[in-house]
Short mmCIF file of C-alpha atoms in Angstrom, two decimals:
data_model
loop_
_atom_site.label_atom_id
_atom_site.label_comp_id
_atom_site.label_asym_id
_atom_site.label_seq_id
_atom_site.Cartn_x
_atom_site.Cartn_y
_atom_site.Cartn_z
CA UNK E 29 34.42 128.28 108.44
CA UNK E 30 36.23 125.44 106.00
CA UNK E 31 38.35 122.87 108.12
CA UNK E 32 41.46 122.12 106.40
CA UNK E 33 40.09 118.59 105.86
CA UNK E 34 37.51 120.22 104.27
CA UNK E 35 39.61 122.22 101.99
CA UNK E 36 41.67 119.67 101.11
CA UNK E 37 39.44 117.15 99.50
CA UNK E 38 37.83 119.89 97.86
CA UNK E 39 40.83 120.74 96.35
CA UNK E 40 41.95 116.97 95.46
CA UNK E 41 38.05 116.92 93.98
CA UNK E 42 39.15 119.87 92.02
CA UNK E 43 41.96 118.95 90.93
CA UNK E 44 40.96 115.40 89.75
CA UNK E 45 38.48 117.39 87.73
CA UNK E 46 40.49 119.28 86.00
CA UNK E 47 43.39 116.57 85.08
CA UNK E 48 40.45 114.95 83.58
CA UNK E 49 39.18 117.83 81.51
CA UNK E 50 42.74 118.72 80.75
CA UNK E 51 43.43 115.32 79.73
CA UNK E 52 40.63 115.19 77.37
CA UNK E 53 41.48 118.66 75.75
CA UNK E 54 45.16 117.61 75.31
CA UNK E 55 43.81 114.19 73.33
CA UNK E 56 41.98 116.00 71.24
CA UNK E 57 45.10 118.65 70.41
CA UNK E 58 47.10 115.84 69.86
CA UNK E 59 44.58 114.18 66.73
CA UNK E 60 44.28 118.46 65.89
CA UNK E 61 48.46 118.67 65.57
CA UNK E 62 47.96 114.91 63.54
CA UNK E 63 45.64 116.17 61.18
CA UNK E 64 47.33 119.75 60.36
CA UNK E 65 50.66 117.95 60.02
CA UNK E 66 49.24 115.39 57.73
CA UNK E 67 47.57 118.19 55.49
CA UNK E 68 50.96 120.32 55.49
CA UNK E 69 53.15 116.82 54.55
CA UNK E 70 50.27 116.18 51.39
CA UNK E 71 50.78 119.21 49.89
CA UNK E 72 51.84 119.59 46.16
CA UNK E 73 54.60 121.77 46.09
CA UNK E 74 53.64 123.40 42.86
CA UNK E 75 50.86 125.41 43.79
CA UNK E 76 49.73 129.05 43.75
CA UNK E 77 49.73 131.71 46.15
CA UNK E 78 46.36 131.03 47.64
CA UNK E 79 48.06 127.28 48.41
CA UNK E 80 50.83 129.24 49.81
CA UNK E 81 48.79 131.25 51.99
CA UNK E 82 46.55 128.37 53.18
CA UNK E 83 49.95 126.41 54.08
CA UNK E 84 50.95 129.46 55.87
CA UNK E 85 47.74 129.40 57.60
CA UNK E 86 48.04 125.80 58.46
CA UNK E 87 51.37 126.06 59.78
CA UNK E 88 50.49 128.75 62.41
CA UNK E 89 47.71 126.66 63.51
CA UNK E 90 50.24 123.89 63.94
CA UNK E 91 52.36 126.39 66.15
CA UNK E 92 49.79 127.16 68.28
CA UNK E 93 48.38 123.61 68.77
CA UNK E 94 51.69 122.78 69.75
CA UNK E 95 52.10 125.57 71.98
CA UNK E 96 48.75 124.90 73.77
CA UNK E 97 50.13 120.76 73.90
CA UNK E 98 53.07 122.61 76.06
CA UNK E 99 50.53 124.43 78.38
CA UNK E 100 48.08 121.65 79.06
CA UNK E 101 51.18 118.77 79.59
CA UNK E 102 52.50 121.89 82.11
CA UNK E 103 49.20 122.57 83.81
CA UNK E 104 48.58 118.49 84.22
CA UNK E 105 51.81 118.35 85.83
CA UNK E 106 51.14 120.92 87.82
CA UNK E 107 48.36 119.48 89.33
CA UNK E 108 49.45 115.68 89.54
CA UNK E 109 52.31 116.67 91.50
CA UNK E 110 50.76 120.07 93.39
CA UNK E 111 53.86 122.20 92.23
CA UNK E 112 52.30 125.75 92.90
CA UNK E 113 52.67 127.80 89.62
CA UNK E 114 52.29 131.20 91.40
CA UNK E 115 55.07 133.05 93.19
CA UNK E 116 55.68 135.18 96.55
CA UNK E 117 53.79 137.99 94.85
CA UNK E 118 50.60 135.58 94.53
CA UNK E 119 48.04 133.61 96.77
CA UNK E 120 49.18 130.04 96.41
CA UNK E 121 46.56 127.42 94.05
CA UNK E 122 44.17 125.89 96.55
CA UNK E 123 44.10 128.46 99.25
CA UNK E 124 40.61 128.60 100.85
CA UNK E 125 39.12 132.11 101.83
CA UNK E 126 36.13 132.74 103.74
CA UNK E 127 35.38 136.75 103.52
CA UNK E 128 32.39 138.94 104.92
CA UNK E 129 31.76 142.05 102.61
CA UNK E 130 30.57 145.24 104.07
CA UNK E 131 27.01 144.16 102.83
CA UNK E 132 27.36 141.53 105.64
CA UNK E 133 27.20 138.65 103.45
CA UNK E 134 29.67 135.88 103.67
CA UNK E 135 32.11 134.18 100.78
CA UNK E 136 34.24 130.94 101.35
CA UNK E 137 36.27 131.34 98.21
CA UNK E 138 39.00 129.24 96.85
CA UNK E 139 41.93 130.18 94.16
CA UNK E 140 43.13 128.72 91.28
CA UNK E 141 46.13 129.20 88.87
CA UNK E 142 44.66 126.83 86.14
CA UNK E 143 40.80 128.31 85.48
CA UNK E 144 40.53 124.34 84.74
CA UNK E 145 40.10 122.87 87.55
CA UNK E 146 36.72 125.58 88.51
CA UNK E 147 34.29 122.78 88.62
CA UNK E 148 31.18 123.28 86.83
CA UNK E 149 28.66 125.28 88.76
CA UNK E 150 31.39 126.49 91.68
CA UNK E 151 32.23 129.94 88.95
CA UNK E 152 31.00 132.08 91.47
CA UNK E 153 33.39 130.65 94.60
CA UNK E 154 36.58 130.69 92.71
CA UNK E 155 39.38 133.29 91.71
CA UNK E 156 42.72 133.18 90.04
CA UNK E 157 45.33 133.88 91.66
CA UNK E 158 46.47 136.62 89.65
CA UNK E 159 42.66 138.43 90.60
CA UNK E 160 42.67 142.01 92.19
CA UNK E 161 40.74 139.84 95.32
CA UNK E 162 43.69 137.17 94.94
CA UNK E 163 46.69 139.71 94.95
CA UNK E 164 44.73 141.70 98.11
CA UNK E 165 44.78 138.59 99.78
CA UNK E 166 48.64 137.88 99.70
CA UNK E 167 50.27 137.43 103.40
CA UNK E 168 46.47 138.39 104.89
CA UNK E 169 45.53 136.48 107.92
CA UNK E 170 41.96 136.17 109.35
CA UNK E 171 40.90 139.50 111.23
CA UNK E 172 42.88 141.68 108.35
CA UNK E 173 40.53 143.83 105.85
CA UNK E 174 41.56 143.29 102.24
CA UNK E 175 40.85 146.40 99.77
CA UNK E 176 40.23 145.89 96.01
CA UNK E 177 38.89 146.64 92.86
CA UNK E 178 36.32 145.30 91.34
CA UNK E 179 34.43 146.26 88.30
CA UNK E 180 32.36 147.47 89.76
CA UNK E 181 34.56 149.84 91.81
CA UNK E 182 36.24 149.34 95.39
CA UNK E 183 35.52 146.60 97.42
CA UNK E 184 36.09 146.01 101.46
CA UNK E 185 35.81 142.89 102.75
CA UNK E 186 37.34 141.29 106.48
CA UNK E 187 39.15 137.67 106.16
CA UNK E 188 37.36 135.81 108.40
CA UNK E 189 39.84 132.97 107.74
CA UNK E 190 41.94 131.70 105.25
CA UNK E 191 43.63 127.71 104.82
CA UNK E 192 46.91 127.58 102.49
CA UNK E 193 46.76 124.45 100.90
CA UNK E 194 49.29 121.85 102.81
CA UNK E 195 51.88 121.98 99.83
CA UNK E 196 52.72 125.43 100.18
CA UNK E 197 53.08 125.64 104.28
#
């Protein structure tokens, strides 16, 4: 089983992790938005359609770059300040779950709203919080048996235990 001391500094781990990745991908939006905004301000006006069309092209990439500038500033927020992101109808970011499968093997588990802060190599110990195993875990307590499916079809598992993460308590 994960102590909550445990689960906490993996989650701080995490999270420092991911502010760092996130950090680095909003950098490199921001020279992204510089460059497409340069390229749509140099622009002759007096061009043909296929100028037209590339500007058109340009300025949707612009959009989304700025869109995805919102996201990653909201997600980095999100994680400097542990606002939880999910609602009543979702396990809270950070929550630790340790599961045995009716295979007998054991799972210590751990959810995440931003797929960010996964750590590299931990893939296979993480789910979002909007996952099928996420949403059957919502309001469980250790000794419950959590139903699912899976791709590759229904899946039992017992909680063995399961730590919110302190913010949300």
């Amino acid at each position: 089983m994960v102590s909550q001391g445990q689960a906490d500094q993996y989650r701080s781990q995490a999270g420092a992790a991911a502010v760092e990745r996130l950090e680095q991908e909003l950098a490199a939006l921001h020279s992204r938005r510089r460059e497409l905004s340069e390229g749509l301000d140099n622009r002759d006006s007096a061009g043909d359609r296929a100028d037209a069309a590339a500007a058109l092209e340009q300025s949707e990439d612009l959009s989304w770059v700025d869109e995805r500038i919102a996201q990653v500033t909201e997600q980095i927020g999100q994680l400097r300040d542990g606002t939880d992101p999910g609602g009543d109808d979702e396990l809270a970011d950070g929550t630790v779950a340790t599961l045995q499968f009716a295979d007998g093997t054991t799972r210590t588990m751990r959810a995440v709203a931003i797929t960010e802060e996964i750590m590299e190599g931990e893939e296979s110990t993480a789910m979002t919080i909007g996952s099928p195993l996420a949403r059957a875990l919502v309001g469980r307590s250790a000794g419950d048996t959590v139903t699912y499916q899976s791709p590759a079809g229904e899946v039992r598992a017992e909680v063995i235990a399961i730590e919110m993460p302190a913010s949300s308590r």
